[in-house]
N, CA and C of each residue as an Amber inpcrd file, in Angstrom:
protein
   486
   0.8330000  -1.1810000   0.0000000   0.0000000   0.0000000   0.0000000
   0.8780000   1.2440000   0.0000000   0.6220000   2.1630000  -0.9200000
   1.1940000   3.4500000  -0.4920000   0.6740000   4.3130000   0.7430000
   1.7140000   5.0020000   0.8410000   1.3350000   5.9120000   2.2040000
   0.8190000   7.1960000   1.4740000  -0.4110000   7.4820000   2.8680000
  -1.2810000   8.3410000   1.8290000  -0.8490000   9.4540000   2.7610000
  -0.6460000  11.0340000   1.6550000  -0.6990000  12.6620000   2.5950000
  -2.0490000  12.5350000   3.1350000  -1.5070000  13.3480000   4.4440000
  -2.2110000  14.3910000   4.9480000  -1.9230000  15.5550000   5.0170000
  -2.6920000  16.3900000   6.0620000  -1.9870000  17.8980000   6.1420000
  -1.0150000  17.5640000   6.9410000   0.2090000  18.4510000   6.6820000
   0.7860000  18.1890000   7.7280000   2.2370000  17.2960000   7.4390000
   2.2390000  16.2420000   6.2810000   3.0050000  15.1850000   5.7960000
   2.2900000  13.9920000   5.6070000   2.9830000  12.9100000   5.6940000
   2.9880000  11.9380000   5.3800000   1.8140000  11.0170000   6.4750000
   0.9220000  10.0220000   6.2170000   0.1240000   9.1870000   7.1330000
   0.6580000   8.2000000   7.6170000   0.7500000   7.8340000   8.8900000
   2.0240000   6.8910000   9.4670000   0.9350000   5.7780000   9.1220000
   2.2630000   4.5920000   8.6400000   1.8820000   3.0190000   8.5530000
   1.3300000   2.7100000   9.1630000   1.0440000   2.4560000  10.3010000
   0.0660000   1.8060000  11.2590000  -0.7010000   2.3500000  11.9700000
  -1.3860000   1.9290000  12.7830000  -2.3750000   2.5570000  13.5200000
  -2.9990000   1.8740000  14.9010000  -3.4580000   2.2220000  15.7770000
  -4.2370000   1.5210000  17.1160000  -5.2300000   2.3530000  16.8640000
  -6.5010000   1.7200000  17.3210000  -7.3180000   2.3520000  17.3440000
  -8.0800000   1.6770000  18.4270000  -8.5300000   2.5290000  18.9810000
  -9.5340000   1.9320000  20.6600000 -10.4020000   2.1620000  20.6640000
 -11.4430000   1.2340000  20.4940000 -13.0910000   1.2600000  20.7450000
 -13.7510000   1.0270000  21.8830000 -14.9670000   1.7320000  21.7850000
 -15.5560000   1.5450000  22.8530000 -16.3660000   2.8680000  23.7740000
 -17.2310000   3.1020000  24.4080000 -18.0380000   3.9060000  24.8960000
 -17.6930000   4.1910000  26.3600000 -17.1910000   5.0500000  26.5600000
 -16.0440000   5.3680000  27.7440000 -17.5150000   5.8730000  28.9390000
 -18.4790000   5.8890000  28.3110000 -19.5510000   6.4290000  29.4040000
 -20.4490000   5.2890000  29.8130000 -19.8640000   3.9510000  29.5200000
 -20.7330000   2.6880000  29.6640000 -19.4420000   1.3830000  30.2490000
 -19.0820000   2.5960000  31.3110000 -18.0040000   1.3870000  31.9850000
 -16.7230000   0.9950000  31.4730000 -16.7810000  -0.5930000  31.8310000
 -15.7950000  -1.6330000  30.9890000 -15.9230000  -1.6110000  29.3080000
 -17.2160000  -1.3600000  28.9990000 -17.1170000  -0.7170000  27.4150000
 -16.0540000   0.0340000  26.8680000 -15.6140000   1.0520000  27.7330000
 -14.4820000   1.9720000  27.5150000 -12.9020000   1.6890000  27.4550000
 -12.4900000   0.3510000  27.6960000 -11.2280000  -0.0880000  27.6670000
 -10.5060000   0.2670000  26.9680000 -10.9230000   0.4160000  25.6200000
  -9.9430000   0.9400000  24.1260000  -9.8390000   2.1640000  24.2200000
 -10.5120000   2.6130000  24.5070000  -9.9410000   4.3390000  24.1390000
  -9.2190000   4.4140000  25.9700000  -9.8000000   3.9240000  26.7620000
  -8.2990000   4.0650000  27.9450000  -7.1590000   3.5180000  27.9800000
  -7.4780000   2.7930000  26.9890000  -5.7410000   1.9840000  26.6010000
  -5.6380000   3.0080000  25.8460000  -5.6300000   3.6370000  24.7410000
  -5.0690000   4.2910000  23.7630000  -4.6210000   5.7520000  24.5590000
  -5.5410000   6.3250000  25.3300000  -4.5690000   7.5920000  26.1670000
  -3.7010000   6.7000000  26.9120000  -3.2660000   5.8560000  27.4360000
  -2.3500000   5.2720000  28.2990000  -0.9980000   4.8390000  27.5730000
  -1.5290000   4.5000000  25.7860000  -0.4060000   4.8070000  25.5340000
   0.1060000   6.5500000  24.4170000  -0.2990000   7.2440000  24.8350000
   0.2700000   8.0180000  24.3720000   1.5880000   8.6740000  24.4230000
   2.0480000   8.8610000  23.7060000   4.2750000   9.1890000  24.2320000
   4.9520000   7.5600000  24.1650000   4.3250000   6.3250000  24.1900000
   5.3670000   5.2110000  24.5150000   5.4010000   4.5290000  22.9210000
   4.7740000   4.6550000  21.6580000   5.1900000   4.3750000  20.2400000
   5.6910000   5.1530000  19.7390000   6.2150000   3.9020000  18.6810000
   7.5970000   5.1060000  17.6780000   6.1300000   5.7720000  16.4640000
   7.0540000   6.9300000  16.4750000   6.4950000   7.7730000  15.2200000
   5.9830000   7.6390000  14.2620000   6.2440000   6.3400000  13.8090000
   4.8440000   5.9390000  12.7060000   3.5790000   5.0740000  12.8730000
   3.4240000   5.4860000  14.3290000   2.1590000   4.9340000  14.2970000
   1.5920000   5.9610000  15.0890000  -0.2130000   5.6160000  14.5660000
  -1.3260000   6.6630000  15.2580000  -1.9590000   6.2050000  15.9530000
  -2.7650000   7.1940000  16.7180000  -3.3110000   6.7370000  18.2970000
  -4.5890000   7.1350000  17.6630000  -5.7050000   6.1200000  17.7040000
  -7.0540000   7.0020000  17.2890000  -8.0480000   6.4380000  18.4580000
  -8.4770000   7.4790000  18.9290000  -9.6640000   7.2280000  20.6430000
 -11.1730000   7.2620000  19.5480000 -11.2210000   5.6010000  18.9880000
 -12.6690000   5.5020000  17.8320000 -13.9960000   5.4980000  18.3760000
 -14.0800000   5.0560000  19.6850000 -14.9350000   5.3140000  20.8530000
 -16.1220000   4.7220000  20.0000000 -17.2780000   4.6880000  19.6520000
 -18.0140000   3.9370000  18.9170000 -18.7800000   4.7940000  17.6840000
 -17.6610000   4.8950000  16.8610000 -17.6400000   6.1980000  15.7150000
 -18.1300000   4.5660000  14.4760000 -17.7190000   3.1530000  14.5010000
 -18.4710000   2.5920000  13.3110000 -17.7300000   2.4720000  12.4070000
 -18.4870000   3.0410000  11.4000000 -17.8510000   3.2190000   9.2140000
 -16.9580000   4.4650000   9.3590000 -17.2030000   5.2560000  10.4540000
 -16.6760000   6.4530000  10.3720000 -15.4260000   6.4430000  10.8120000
 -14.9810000   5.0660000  10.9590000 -13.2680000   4.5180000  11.5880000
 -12.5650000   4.1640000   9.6460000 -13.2420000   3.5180000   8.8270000
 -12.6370000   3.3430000   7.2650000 -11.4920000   4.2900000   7.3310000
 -11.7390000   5.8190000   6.7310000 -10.6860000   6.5770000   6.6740000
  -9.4780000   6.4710000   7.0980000  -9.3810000   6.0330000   8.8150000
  -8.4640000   5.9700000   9.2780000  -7.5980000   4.1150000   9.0010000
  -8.2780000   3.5840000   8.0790000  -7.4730000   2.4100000   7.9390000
  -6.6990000   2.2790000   6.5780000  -7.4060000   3.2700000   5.6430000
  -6.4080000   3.8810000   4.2170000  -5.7080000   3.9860000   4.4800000
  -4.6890000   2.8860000   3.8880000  -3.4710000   3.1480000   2.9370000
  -2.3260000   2.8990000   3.9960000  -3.0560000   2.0650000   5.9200000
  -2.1580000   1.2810000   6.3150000  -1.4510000   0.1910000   6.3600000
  -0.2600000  -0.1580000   6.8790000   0.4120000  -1.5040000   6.5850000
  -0.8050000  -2.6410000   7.8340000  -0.4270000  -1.9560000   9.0020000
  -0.9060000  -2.6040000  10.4650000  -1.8870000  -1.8370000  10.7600000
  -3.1970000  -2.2280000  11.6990000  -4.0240000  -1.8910000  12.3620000
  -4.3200000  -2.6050000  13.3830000  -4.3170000  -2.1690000  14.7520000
  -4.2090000  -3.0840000  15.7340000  -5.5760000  -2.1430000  16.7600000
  -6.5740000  -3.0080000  16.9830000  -7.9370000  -2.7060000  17.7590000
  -7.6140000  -2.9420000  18.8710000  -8.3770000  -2.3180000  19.7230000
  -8.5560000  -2.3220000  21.4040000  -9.7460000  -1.9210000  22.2790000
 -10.3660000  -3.6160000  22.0880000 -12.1940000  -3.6390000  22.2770000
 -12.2260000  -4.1710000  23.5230000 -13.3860000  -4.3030000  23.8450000
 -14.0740000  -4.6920000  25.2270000 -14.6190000  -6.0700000  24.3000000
 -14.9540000  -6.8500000  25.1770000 -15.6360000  -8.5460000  25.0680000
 -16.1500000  -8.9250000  25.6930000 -17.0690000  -9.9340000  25.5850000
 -17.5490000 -10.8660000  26.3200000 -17.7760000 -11.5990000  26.2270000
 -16.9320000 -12.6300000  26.5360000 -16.7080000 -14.3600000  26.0760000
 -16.8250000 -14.9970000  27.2590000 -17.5780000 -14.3520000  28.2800000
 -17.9110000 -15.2900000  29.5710000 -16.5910000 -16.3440000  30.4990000
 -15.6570000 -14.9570000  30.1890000 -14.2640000 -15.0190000  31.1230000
 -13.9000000 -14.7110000  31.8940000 -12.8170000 -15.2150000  32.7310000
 -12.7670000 -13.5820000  33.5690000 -12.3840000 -12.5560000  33.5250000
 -13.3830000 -11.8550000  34.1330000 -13.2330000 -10.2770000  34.0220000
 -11.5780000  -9.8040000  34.0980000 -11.2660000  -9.0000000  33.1930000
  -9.8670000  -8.5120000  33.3920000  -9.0700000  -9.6380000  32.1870000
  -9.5200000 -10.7220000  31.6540000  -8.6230000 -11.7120000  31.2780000
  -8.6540000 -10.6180000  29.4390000  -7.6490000 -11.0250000  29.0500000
  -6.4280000 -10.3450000  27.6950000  -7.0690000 -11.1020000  26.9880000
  -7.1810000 -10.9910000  25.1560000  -6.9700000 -11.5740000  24.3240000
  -6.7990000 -11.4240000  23.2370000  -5.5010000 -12.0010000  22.4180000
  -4.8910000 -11.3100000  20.9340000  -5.3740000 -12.5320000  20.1800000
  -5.7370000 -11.9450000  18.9060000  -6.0750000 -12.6920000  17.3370000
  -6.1320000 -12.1460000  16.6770000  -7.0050000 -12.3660000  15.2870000
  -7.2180000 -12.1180000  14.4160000  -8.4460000 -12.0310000  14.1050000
  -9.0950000 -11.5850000  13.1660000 -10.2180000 -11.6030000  12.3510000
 -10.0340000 -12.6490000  12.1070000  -9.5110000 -13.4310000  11.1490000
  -9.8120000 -14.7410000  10.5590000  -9.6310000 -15.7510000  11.6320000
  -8.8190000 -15.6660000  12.6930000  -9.1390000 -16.5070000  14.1100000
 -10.3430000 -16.8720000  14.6850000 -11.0260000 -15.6390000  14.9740000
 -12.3960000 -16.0030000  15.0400000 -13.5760000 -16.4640000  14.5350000
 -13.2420000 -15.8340000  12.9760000 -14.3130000 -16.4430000  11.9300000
 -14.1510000 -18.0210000  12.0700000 -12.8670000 -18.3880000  12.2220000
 -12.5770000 -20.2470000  11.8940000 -13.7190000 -20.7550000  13.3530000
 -13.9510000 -19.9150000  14.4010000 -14.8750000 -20.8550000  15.4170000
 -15.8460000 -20.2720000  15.2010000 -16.9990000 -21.1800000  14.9090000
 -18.3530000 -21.1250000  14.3720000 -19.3690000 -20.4910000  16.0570000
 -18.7460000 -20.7090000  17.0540000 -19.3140000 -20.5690000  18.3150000
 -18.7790000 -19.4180000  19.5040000 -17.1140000 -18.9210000  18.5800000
 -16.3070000 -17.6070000  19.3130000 -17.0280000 -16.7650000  20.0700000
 -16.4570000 -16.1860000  20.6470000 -16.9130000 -15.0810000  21.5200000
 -16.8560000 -13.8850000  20.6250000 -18.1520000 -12.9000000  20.9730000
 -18.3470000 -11.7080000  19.7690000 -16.9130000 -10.6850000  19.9520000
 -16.6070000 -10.4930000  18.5570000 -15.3930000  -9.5910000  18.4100000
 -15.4210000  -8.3160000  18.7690000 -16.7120000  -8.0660000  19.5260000
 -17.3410000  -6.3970000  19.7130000 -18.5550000  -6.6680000  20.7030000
 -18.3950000  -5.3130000  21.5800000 -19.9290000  -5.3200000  22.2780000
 -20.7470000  -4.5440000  21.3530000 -20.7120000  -3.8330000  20.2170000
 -21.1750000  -2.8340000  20.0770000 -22.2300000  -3.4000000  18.6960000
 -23.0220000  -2.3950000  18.7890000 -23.8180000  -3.1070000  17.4860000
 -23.3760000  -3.0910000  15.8990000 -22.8480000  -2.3970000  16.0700000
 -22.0730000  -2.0890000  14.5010000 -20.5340000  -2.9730000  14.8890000
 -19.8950000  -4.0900000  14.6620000 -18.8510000  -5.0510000  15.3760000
 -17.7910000  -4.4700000  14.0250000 -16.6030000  -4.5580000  14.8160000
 -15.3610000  -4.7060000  14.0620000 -15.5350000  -5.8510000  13.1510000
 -16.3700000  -6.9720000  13.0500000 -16.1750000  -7.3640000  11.7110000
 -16.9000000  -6.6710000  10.7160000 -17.8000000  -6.1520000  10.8840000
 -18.5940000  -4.9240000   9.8020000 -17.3550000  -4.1310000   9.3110000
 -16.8910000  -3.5900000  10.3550000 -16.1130000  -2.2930000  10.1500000
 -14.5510000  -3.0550000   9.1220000 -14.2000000  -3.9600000   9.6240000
 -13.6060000  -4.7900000   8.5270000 -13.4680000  -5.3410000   7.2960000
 -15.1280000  -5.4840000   7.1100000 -15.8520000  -6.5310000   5.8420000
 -15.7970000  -5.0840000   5.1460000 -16.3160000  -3.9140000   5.5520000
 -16.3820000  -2.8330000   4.4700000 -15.2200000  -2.0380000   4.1290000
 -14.1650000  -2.2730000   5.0490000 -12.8630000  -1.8660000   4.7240000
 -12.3980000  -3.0070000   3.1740000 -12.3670000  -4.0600000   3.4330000
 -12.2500000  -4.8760000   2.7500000 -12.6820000  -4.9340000   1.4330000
 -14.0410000  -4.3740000   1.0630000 -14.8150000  -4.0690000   0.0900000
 -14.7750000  -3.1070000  -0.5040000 -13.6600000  -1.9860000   0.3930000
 -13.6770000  -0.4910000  -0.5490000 -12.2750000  -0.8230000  -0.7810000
 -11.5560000  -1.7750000  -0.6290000 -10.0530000  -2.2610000  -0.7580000
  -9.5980000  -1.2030000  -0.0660000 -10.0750000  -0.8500000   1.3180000
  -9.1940000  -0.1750000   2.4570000  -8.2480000  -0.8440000   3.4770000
  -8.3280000  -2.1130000   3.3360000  -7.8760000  -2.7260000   4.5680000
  -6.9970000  -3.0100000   4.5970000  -5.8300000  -2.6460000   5.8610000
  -4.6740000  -3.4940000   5.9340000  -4.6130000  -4.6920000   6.2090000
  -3.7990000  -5.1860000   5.7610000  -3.2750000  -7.1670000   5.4330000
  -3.2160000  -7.4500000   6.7120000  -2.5430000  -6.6030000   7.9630000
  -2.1010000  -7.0430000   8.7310000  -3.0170000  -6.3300000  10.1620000
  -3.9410000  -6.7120000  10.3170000  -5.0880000  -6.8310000  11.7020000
  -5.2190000  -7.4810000  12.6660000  -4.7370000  -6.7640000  14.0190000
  -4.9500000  -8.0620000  15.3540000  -5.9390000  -6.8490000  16.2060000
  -6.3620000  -8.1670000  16.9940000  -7.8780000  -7.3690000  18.1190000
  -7.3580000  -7.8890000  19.2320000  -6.7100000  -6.7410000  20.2350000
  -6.8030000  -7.1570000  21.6810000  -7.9150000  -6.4100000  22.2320000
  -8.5620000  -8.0940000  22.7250000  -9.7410000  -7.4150000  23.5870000
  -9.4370000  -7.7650000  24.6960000 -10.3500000  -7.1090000  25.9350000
 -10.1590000  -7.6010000  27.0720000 -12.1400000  -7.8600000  27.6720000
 -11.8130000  -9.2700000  28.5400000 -13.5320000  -9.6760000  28.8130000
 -14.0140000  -8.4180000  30.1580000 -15.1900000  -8.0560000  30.0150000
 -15.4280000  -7.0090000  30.4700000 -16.0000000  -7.4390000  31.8350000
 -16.1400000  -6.9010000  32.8130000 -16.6990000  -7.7980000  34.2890000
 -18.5260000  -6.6660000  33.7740000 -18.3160000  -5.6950000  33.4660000
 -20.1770000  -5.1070000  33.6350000 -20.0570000  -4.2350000  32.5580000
 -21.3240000  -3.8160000  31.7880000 -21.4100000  -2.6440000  31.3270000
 -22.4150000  -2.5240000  32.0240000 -22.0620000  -0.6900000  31.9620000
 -23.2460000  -0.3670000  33.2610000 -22.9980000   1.0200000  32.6230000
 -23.8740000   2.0300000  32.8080000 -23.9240000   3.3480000  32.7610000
 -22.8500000   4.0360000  33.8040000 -21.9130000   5.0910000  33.3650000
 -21.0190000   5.4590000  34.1730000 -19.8060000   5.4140000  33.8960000
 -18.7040000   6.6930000  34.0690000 -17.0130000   6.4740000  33.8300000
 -16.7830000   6.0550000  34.3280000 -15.2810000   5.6210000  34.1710000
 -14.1560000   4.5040000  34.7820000 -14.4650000   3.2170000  34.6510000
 -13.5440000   2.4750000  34.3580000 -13.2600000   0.8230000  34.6910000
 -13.6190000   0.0090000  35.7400000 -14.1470000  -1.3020000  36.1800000
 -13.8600000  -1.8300000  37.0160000 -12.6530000  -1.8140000  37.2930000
 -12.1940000  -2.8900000  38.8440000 -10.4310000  -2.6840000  39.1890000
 -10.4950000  -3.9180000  38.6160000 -10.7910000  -5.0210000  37.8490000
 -10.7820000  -5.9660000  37.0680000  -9.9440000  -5.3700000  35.3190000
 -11.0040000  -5.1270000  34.8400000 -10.3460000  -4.0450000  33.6070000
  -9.5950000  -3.3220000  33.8250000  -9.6170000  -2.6530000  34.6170000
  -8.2660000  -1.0180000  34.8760000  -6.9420000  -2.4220000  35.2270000
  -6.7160000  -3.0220000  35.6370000  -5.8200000  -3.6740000  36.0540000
  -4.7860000  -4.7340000  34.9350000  -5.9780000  -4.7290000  34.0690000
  -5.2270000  -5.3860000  32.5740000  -5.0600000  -4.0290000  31.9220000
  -5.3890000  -3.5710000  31.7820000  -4.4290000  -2.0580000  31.3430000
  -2.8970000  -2.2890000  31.0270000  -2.0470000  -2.6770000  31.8280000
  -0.7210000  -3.0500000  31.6980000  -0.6500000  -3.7950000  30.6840000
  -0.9190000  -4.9810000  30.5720000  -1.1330000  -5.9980000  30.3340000
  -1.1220000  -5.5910000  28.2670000  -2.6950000  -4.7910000  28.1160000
  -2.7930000  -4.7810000  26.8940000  -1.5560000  -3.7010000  26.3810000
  -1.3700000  -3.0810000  27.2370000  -0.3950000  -1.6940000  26.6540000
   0.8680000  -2.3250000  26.2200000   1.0880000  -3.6430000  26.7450000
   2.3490000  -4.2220000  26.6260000   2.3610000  -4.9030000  25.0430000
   1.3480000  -5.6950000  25.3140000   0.6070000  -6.1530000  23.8920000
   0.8170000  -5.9500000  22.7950000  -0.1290000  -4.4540000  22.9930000
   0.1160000  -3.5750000  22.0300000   2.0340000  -2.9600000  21.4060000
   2.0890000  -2.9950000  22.5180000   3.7910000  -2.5850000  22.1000000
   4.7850000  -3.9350000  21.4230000   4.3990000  -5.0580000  22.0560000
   5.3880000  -6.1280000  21.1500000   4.6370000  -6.3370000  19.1810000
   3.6210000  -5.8640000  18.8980000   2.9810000  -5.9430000  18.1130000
   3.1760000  -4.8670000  17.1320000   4.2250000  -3.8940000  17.7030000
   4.3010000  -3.1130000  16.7280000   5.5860000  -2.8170000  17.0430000
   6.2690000  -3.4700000  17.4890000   8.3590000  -3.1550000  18.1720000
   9.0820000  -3.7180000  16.3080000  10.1320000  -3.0690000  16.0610000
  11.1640000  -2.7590000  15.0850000  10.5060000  -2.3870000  13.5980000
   8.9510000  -1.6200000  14.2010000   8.3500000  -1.1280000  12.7860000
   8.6440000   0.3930000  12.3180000   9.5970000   0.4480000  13.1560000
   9.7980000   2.3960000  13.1410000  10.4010000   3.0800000  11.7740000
């Protein structure tokens, strides 16, 4: 893929992007991982807080190498427990745990990336299983506590791409 301008220069190769509804609890994990890591990636990659923006995330997957998600789940785990894959990881189990709480799911937001030939080749989803959604900011201390955990994640997943 070529790298596409913006204002400003050039659009960095990769990207994180954190989903999720920061006013509905443990929903909010991705975009509190994504301020948590702000300042600790190298320079070609972007921090996007997608919060539950949908189709309106496409744009930001033009014309990257990597895209790496950071959702909330619920696969009836425990609360606080990590998990890295793929899109096509999950599609292979007919019975997986949903790749999204949200109604519009990262595989939508995928399938139409895919279809406008936006998508990068290279897509992983760390989610983490959520203990509640409930109306209200902040994390459980279940979720807030894998915080580390995914930030680390996230960083071996994108180490000597600078």
């Amino acid at each position: 893929m070529r790298p596409r301008l913006r204002r400003g220069g050039i659009m960095p190769g990769r990207v994180v992007i954190g989903i999720g509804n920061v006013l509905q609890g443990d929903d909010g994990v991705g975009v509190h991982a994504v301020r948590r890591l702000r300042g600790r990636l190298p320079g070609d990659v972007e921090l996007v807080e997608g919060g539950v923006w949908g189709l309106d995330l496409l744009p930001f997957l033009e014309g990257r190498e990597k895209a790496v998600f950071i959702d909330a789940v619920d696969a009836g785990e425990e609360p606080g427990a990590v998990f890295r894959f793929s899109p096509r990881e999950v599609r292979r189990t007919p019975s997986g745990p949903p790749i999204s709480l949200h109604d519009l799911g990262l595989y939508e937001l995928i399938g139409a990336a895919q279809l406008l030939d936006q998508c990068p080749e290279d897509i992983i989803v760390i989610a983490v299983q959520v203990k509640e959604i409930a109306t209200g900011e902040g994390l459980s201390e279940e979720v807030e506590a894998a915080l580390p955990v995914v930030c680390r994640l996230v960083e071996e997943e994108l180490e000597g791409g600078d």
